[in-house]
CSV table of C-alpha atoms and ligand atoms in Angstrom, one decimal:
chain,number,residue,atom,x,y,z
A,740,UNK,CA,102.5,94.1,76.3
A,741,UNK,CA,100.1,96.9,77.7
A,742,UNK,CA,97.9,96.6,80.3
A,743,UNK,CA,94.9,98.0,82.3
A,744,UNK,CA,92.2,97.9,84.2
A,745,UNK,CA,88.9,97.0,83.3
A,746,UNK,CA,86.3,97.3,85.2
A,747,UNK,CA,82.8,95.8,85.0
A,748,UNK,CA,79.7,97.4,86.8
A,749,UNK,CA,77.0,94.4,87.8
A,750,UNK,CA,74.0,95.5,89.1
A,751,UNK,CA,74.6,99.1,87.6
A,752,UNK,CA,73.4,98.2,84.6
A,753,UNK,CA,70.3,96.9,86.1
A,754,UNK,CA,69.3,100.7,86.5
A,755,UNK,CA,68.2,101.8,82.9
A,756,UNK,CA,67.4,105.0,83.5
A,757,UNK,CA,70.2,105.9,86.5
A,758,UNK,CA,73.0,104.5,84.7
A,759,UNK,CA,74.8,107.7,83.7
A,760,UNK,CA,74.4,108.6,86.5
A,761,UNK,CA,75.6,105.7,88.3
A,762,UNK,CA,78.6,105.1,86.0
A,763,UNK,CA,79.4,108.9,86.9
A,764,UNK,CA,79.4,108.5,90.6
A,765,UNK,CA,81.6,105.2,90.5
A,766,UNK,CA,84.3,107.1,88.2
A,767,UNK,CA,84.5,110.0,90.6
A,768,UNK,CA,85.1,107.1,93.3
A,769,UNK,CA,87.5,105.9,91.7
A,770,UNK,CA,89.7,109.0,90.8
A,771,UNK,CA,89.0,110.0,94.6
A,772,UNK,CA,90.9,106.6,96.1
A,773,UNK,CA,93.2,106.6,92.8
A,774,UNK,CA,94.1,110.5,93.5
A,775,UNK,CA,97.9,108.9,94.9
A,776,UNK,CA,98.2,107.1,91.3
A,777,UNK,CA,99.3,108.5,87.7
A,778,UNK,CA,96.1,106.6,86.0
A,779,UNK,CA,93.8,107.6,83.3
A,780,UNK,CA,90.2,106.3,83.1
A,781,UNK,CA,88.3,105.8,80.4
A,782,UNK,CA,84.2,105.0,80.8
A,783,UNK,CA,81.3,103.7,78.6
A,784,UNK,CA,78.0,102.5,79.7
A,785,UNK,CA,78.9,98.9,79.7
A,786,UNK,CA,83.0,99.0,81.0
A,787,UNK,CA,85.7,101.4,82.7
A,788,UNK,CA,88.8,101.4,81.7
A,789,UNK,CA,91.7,102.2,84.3
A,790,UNK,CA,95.2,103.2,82.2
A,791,UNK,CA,98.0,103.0,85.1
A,792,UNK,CA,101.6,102.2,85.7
A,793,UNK,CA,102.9,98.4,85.9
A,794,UNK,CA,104.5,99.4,89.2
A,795,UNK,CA,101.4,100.4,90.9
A,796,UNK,CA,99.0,97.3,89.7
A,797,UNK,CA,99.3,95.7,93.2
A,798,UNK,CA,98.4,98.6,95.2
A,799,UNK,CA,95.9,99.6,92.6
A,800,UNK,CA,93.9,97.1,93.2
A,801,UNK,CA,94.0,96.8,96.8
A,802,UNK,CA,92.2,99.8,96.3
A,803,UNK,CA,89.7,98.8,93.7
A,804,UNK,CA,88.6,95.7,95.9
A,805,UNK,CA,86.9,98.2,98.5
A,806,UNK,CA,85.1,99.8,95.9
A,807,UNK,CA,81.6,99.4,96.2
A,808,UNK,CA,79.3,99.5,92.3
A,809,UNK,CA,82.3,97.3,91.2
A,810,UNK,CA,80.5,93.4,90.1
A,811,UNK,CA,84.6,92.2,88.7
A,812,UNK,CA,87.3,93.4,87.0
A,813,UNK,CA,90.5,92.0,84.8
A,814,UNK,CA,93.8,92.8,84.1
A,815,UNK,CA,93.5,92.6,80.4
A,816,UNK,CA,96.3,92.8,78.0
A,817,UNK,CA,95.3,95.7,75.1
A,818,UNK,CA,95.7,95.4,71.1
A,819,UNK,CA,94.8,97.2,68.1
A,820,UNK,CA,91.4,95.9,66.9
A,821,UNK,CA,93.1,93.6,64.3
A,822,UNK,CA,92.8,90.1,63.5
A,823,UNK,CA,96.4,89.3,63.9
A,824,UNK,CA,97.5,91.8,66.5
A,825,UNK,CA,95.1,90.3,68.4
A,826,UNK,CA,95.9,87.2,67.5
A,827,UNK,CA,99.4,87.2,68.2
A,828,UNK,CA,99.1,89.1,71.8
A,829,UNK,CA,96.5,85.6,72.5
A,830,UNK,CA,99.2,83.6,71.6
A,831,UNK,CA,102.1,85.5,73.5
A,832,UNK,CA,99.5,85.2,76.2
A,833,UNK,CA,98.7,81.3,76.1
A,834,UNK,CA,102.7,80.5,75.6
A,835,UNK,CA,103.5,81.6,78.8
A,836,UNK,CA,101.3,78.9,80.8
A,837,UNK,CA,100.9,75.4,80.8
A,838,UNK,CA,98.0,73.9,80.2
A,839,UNK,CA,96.3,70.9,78.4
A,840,UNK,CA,92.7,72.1,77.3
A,841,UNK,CA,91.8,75.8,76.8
A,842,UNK,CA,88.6,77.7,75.1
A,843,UNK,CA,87.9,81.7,73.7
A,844,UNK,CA,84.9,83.6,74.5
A,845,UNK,CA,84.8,86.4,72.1
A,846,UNK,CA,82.3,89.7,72.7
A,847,UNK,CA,82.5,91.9,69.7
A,848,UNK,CA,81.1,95.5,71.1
A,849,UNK,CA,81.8,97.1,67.6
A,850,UNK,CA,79.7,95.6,65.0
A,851,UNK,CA,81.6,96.8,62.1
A,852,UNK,CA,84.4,94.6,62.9
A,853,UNK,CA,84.6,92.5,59.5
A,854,UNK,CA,84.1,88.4,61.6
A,855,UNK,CA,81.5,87.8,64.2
A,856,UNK,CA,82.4,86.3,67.6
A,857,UNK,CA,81.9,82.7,66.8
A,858,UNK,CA,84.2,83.1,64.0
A,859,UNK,CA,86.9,85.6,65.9
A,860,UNK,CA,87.4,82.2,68.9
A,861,UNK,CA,87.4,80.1,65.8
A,862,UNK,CA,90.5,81.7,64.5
A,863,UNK,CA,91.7,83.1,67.7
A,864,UNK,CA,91.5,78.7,68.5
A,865,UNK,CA,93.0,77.5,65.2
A,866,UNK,CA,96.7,79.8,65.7
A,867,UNK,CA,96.4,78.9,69.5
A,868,UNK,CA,96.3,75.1,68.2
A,869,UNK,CA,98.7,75.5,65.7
A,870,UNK,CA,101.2,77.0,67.7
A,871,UNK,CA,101.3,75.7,70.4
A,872,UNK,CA,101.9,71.6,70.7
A,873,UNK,CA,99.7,68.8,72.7
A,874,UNK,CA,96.7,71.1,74.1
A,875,UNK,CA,92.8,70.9,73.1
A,876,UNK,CA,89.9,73.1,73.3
A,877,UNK,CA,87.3,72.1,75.9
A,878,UNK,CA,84.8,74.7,75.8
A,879,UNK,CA,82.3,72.8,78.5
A,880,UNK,CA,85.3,72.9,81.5
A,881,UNK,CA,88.3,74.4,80.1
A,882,UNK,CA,91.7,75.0,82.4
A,883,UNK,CA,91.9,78.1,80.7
A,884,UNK,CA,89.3,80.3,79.3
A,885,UNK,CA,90.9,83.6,77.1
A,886,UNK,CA,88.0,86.5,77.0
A,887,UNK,CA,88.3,88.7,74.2
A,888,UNK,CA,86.5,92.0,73.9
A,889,UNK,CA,86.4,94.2,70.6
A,890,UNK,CA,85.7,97.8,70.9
A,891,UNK,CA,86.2,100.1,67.8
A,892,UNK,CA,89.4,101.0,68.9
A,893,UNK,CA,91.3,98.2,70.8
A,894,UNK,CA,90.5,95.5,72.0
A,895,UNK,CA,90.9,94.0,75.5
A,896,UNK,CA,92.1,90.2,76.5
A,897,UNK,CA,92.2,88.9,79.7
A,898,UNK,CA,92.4,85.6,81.3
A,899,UNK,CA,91.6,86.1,84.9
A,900,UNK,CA,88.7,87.5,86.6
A,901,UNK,CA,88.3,88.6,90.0
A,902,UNK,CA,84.9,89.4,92.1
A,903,UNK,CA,84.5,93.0,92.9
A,904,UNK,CA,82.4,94.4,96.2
A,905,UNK,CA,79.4,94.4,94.4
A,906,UNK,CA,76.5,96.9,95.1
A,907,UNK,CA,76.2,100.5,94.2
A,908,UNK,CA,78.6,103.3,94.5
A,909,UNK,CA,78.6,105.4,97.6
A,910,UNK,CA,76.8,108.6,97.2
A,911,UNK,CA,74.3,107.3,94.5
A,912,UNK,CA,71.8,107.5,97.8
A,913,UNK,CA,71.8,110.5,100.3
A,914,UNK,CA,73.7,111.3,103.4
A,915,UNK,CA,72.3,108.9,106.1
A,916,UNK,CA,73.0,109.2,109.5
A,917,UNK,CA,74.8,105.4,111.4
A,918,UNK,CA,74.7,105.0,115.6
A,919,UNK,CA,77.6,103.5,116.1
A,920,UNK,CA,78.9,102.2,119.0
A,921,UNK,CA,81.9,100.3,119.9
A,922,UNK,CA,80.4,97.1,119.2
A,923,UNK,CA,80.3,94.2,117.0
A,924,UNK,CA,77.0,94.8,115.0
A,925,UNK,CA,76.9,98.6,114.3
A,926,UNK,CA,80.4,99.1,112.3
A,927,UNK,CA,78.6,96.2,109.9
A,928,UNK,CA,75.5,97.9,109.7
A,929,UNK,CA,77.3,100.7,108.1
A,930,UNK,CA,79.4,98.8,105.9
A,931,UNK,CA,76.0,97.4,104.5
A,932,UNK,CA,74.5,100.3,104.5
A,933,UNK,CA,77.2,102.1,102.8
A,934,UNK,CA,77.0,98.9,100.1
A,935,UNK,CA,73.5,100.0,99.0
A,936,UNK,CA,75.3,103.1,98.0
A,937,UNK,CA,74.2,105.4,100.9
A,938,UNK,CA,76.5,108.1,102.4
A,939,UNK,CA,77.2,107.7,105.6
A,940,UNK,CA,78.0,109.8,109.0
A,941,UNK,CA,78.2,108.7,112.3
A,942,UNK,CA,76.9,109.4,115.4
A,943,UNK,CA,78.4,107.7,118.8
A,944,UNK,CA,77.1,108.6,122.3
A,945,UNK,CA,79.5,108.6,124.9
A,946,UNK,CA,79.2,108.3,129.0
A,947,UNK,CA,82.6,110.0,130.6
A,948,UNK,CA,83.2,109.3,132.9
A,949,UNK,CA,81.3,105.8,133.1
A,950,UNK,CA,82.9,104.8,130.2
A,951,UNK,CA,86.5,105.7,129.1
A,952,UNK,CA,88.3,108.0,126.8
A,953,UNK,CA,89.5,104.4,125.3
A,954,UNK,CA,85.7,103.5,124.0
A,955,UNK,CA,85.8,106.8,122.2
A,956,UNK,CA,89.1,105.9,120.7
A,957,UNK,CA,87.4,102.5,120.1
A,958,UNK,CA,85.0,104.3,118.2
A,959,UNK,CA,87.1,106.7,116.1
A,960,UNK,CA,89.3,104.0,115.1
A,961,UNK,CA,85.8,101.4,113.9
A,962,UNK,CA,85.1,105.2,112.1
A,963,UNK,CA,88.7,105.1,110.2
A,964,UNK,CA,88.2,101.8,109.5
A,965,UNK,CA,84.8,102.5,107.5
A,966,UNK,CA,85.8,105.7,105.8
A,967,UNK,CA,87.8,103.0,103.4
A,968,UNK,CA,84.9,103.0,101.9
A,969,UNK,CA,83.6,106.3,101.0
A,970,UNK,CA,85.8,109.4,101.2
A,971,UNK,CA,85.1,111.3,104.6
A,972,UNK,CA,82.6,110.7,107.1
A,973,UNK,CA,81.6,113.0,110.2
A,974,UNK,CA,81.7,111.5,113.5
A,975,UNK,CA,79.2,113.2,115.8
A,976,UNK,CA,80.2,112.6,119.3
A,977,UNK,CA,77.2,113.5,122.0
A,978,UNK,CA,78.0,113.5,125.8
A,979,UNK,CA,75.0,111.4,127.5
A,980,UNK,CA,76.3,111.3,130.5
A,981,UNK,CA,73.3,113.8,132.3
A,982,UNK,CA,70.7,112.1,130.3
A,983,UNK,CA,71.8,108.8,131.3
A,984,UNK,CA,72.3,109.6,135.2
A,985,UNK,CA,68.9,111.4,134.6
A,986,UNK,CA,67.3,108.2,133.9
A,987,UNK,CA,68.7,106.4,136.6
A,988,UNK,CA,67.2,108.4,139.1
A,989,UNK,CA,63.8,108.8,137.9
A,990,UNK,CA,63.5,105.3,136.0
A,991,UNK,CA,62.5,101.6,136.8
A,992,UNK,CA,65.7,99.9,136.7
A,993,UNK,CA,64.5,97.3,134.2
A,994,UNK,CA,63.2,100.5,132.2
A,995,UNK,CA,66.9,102.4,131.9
A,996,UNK,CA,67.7,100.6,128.6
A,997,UNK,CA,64.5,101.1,127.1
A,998,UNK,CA,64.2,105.1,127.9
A,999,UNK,CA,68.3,105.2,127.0
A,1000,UNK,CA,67.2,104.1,123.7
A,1001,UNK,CA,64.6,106.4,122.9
A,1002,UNK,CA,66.6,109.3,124.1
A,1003,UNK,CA,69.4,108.4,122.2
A,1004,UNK,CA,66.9,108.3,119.4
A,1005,UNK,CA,65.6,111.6,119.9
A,1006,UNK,CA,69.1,112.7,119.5
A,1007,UNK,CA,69.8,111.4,116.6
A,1008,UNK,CA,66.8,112.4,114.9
A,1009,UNK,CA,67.4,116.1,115.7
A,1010,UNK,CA,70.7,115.6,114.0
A,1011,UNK,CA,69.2,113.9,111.1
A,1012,UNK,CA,67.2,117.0,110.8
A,1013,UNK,CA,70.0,119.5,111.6
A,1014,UNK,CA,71.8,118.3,108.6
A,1015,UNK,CA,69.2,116.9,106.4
A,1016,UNK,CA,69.8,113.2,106.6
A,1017,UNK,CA,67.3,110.9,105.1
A,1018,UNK,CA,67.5,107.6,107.3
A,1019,UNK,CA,69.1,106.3,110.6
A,1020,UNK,CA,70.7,103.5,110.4
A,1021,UNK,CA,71.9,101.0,113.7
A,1022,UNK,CA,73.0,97.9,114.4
A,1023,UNK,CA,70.1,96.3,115.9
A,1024,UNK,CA,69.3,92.8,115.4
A,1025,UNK,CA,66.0,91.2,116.2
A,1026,UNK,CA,65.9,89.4,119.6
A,1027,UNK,CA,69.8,90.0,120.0
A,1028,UNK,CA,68.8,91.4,123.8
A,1029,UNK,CA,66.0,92.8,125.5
A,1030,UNK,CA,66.0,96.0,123.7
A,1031,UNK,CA,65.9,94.4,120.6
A,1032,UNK,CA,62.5,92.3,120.4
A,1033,UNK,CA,59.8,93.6,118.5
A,1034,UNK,CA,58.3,95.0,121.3
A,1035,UNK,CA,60.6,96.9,122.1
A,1036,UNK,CA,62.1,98.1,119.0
A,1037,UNK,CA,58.2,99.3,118.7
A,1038,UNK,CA,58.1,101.4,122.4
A,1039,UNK,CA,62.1,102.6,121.2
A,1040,UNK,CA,60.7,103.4,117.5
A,1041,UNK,CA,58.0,105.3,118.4
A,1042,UNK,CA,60.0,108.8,119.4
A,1043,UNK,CA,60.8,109.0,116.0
A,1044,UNK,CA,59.2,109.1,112.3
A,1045,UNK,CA,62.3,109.1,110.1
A,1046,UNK,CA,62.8,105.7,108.2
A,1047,UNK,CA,65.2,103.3,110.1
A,1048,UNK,CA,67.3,101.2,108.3
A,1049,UNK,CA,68.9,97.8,110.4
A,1050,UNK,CA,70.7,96.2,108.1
A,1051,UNK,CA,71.7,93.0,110.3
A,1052,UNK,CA,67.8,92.8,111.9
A,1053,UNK,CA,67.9,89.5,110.4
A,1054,UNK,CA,71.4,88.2,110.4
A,1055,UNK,CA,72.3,85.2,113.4
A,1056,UNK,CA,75.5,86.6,115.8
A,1057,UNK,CA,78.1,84.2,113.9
A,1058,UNK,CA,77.2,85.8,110.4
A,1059,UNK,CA,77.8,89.4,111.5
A,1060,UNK,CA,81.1,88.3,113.2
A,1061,UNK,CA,81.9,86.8,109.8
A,1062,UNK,CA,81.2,90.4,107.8
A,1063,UNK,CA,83.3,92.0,110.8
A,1064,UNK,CA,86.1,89.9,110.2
A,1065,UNK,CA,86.1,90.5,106.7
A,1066,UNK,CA,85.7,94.3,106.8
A,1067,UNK,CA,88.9,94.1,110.0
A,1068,UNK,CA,86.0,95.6,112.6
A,1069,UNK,CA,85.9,92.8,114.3
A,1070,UNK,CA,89.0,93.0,116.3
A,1071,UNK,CA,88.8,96.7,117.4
A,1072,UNK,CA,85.3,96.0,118.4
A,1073,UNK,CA,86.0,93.2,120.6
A,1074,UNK,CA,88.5,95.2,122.5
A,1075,UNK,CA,86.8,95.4,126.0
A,1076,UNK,CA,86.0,99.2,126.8
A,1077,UNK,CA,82.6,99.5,128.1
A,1078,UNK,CA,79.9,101.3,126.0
A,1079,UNK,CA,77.0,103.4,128.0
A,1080,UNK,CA,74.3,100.8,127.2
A,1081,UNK,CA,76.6,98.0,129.1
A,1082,UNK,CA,77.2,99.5,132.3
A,1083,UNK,CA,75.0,99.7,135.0
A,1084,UNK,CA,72.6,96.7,132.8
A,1085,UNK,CA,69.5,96.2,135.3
A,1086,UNK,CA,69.4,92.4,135.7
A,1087,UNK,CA,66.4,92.0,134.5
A,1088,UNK,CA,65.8,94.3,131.7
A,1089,UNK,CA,62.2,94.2,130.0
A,1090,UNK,CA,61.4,92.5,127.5
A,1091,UNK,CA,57.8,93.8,126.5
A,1092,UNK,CA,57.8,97.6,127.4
A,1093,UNK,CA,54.8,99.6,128.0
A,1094,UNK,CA,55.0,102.5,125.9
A,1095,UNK,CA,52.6,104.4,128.4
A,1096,UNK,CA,54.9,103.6,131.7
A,1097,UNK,CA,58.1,104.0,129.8
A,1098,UNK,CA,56.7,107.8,128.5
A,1099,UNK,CA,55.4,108.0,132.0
A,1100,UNK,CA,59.3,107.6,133.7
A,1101,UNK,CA,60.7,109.9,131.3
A,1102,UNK,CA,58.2,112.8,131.6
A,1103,UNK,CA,59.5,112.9,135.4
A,1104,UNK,CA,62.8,114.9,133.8
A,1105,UNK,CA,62.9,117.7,131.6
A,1106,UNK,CA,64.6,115.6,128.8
A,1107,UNK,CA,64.1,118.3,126.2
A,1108,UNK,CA,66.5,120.5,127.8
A,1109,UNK,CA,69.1,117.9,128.4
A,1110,UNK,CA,69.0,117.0,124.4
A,1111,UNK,CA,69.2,120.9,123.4
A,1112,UNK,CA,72.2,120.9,125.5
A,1113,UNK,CA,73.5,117.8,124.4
A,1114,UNK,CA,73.3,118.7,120.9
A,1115,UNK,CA,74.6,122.1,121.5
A,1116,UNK,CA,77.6,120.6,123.3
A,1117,UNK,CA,78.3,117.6,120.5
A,1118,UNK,CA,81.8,117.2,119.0
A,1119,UNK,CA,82.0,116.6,115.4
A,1120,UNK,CA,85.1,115.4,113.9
A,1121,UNK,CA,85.9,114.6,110.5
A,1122,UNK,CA,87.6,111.0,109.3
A,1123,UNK,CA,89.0,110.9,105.8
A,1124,UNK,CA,91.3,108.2,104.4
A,1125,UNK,CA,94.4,110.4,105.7
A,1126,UNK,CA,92.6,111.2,108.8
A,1127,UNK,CA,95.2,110.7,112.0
A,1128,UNK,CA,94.8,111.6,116.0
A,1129,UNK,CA,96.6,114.6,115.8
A,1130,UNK,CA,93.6,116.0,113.5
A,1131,UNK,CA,91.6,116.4,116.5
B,1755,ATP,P1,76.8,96.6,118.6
B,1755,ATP,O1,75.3,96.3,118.5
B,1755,ATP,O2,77.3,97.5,117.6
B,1755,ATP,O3,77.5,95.3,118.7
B,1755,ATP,P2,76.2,96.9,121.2
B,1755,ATP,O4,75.8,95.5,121.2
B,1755,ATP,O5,76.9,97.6,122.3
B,1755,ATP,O6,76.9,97.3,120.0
B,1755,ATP,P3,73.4,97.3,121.4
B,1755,ATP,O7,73.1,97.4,122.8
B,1755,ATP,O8,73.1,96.0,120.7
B,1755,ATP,O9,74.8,97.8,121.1
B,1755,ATP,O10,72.6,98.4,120.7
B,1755,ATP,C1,72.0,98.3,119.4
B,1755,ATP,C2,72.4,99.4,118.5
B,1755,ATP,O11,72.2,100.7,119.1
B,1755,ATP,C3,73.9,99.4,118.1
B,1755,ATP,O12,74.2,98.5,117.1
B,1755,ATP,C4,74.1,100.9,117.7
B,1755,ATP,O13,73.6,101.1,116.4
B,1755,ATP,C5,73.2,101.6,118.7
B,1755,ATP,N1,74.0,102.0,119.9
B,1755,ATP,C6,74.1,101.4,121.1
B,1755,ATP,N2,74.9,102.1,121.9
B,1755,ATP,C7,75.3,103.2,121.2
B,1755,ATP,C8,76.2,104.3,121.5
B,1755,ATP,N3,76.8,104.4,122.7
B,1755,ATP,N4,76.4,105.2,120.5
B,1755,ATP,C9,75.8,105.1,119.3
B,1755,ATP,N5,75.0,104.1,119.0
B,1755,ATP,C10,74.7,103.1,119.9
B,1756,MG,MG1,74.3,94.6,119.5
């Protein structure tokens, strides 16, 4: 019997007017992380249709899985649209399990097919139950439930279904630009963030030599391990090492994070506006730490105008460990290389900056300068799928 791959879109088909468009930017997804695979995809506005070798259904859809735009998708068996092809291939299907009750959903797409669905699972039921001995149909909590979907030109039936990654295809939004350092919360800010459909690149500040060459390791590996789910992404990679000793010596300890933090967001907005990036995006989450009450995400926010995305602002500690975990980020961020904004942590950071003392410690250095060269200075590197260390 043949098989393939059909896929089924979910909230794509929420977007009326989008949807080619949509549908268009999932296919080229798809082909992009298929590119490795002989497969052939076929598309309409309500299913796609992967063709592929039997040998490579396994690590087909290990890839598929990751794919965000995707709501589920079957391995469904394929027939001529014909009353008995299909009927026998449901049969074939059915013999090869055991079971005691069973029930078929039919969903006819093309109308001209001579029965309606009611009577197609009518049929479809009556050679199941004559065929095979000492089974019922149940169709409130059947043990095995047979979809069968009739296009013009075959038809597709499939017993199992399994939940795609949901949201919308990556790239259906514009490039947006994702602080991420080596923790736990900002390499699941981008996987959200990426989930909405938006394209993501990377920015990641380091402190050499207060922090090691390991934590930028740490960092380029969390990058490869979120590039599974779009097709490249641009690591920018700004030394902030003079800013940061800058802000030492002209700052109120229990300042440092809070002026850190707007520098860092300074930064990032000129490279937002270098490369024409509609929204930053971090890992901040409300109350998390000191630099992270609404207070001071307020003083921090305020050196900026471009919209700020936080996808876990309102998610508890143990729910973005759960999403870490899931997405494998969770061990590489735990990994215990210091990040810039945990050394040197005054002890008794504030809580509820002043925005006019915290403007008033950083006018004492010429910050603008330190940025321009900062920027000037940045690496970029590029992660794709088939990225490795000797790339750089
Ligand atoms: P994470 O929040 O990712 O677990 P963290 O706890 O070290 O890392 P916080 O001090 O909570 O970071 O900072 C909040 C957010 O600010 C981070 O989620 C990240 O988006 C951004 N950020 C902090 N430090 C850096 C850095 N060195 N480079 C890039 N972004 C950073
Ligand atoms: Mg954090």
């Amino acid at each position: 019997m043949n098989r393939l791959i059909l896929i089924k879109y979910g909230e794509l088909t929420t977007k009326k007017g989008n949807r080619n468009f949509f549908i268009k930017t999932l296919t080229k997804n798809i082909e992009h992380k298929l590119s490795n695979f002989d497969v052939k995809i076929k598309k309409d506005l309500s299913r796609m249709c992967i063709y592929f070798n039997d040998c490579d259904l396994k690590k087909i859809i290990d890839t598929i899985k990751d794919i965000f735009g995707i709501h589920a998708y079957h391995v469904a068996y394929i027939t001529n649209t014909n009353i008995d092809d299909i009927a026998s291939t449901v049969l074939e299907l059915l013999k090869e399990k055991k079971f005691k009750t069973f029930k078929i959903e039919t969903k006819r797409g093309d109308k001209s097919f001579p029965l309606s669905s009611p009577e197609v699972s009518k049929k479809l039921g009556g050679h199941i139950l004559k065929n095979i001995p000492n089974i019922n149909v149940d169709v409130h909590n059947p043990e095995v439930l047979v979809k069968v979907e009739i296009t013009a030109t075959e038809t597709y039936i499939y017993l199992d279904s399994y939940k795609g990654s949901g949201g919308y295809p990556v790239g259906t939004q514009p490039r947006a630009l994702l602080m991420l350092s080596g923790g736990i919360d900002s390499p699941v800010a981008g996987y959200l963030a990426m989930k909405r459909g938006i394209k993501l690149d990377c920015v990641y500040f380091k402190a050499i030599p207060h922090t090691s060459m390991q934590a930028r390791e740490k960092v380029i590996d969390l990058t490869k391990k979120l590039v599974k789910y779009t097709d490249s992404i641009n690591l920018h990679i700004v030394n902030f090492t003079p800013i940061q000793e800058e802000i030492y010596k002209t700052s109120d300890p229990n300042y440092v994070i809070t002026i850190m933090r707007r520098m860092m967001y300074r930064i990032a907005t000129k490279i937002m506006e270098n490369n024409s990036y509609l929204c930053l995006i971090n890992g901040e989450s409300v109350g998390q730490v000191a630099s992270q009450t609404l207070t001071s995400m307020n003083v921090i926010n305020n050196v900026t105008n471009k919209v700020v995305i936080r996808p876990v602002a309102c998610l508890d500690k143990i729910e973005i460990m759960d999403i870490a975990r899931k997405i494998d980020t969770y061990e590489t961020s735990i990994l215990p290389y210091e990040d810039c904004c945990t050394i040197f942590v005054p002890k008794h950071p504030v809580i509820n900056p002043s925005l006019k003392l915290s403007i008033e410690y950083e006018n004492s250095f010429d910050y603008d300068k330190l940025i321009e060269e900062a920027i000037n200075n940045m690496e970029v590197i590029k992660i794709t799928n088939n990225y490795n260390k000797f790339d750089i």
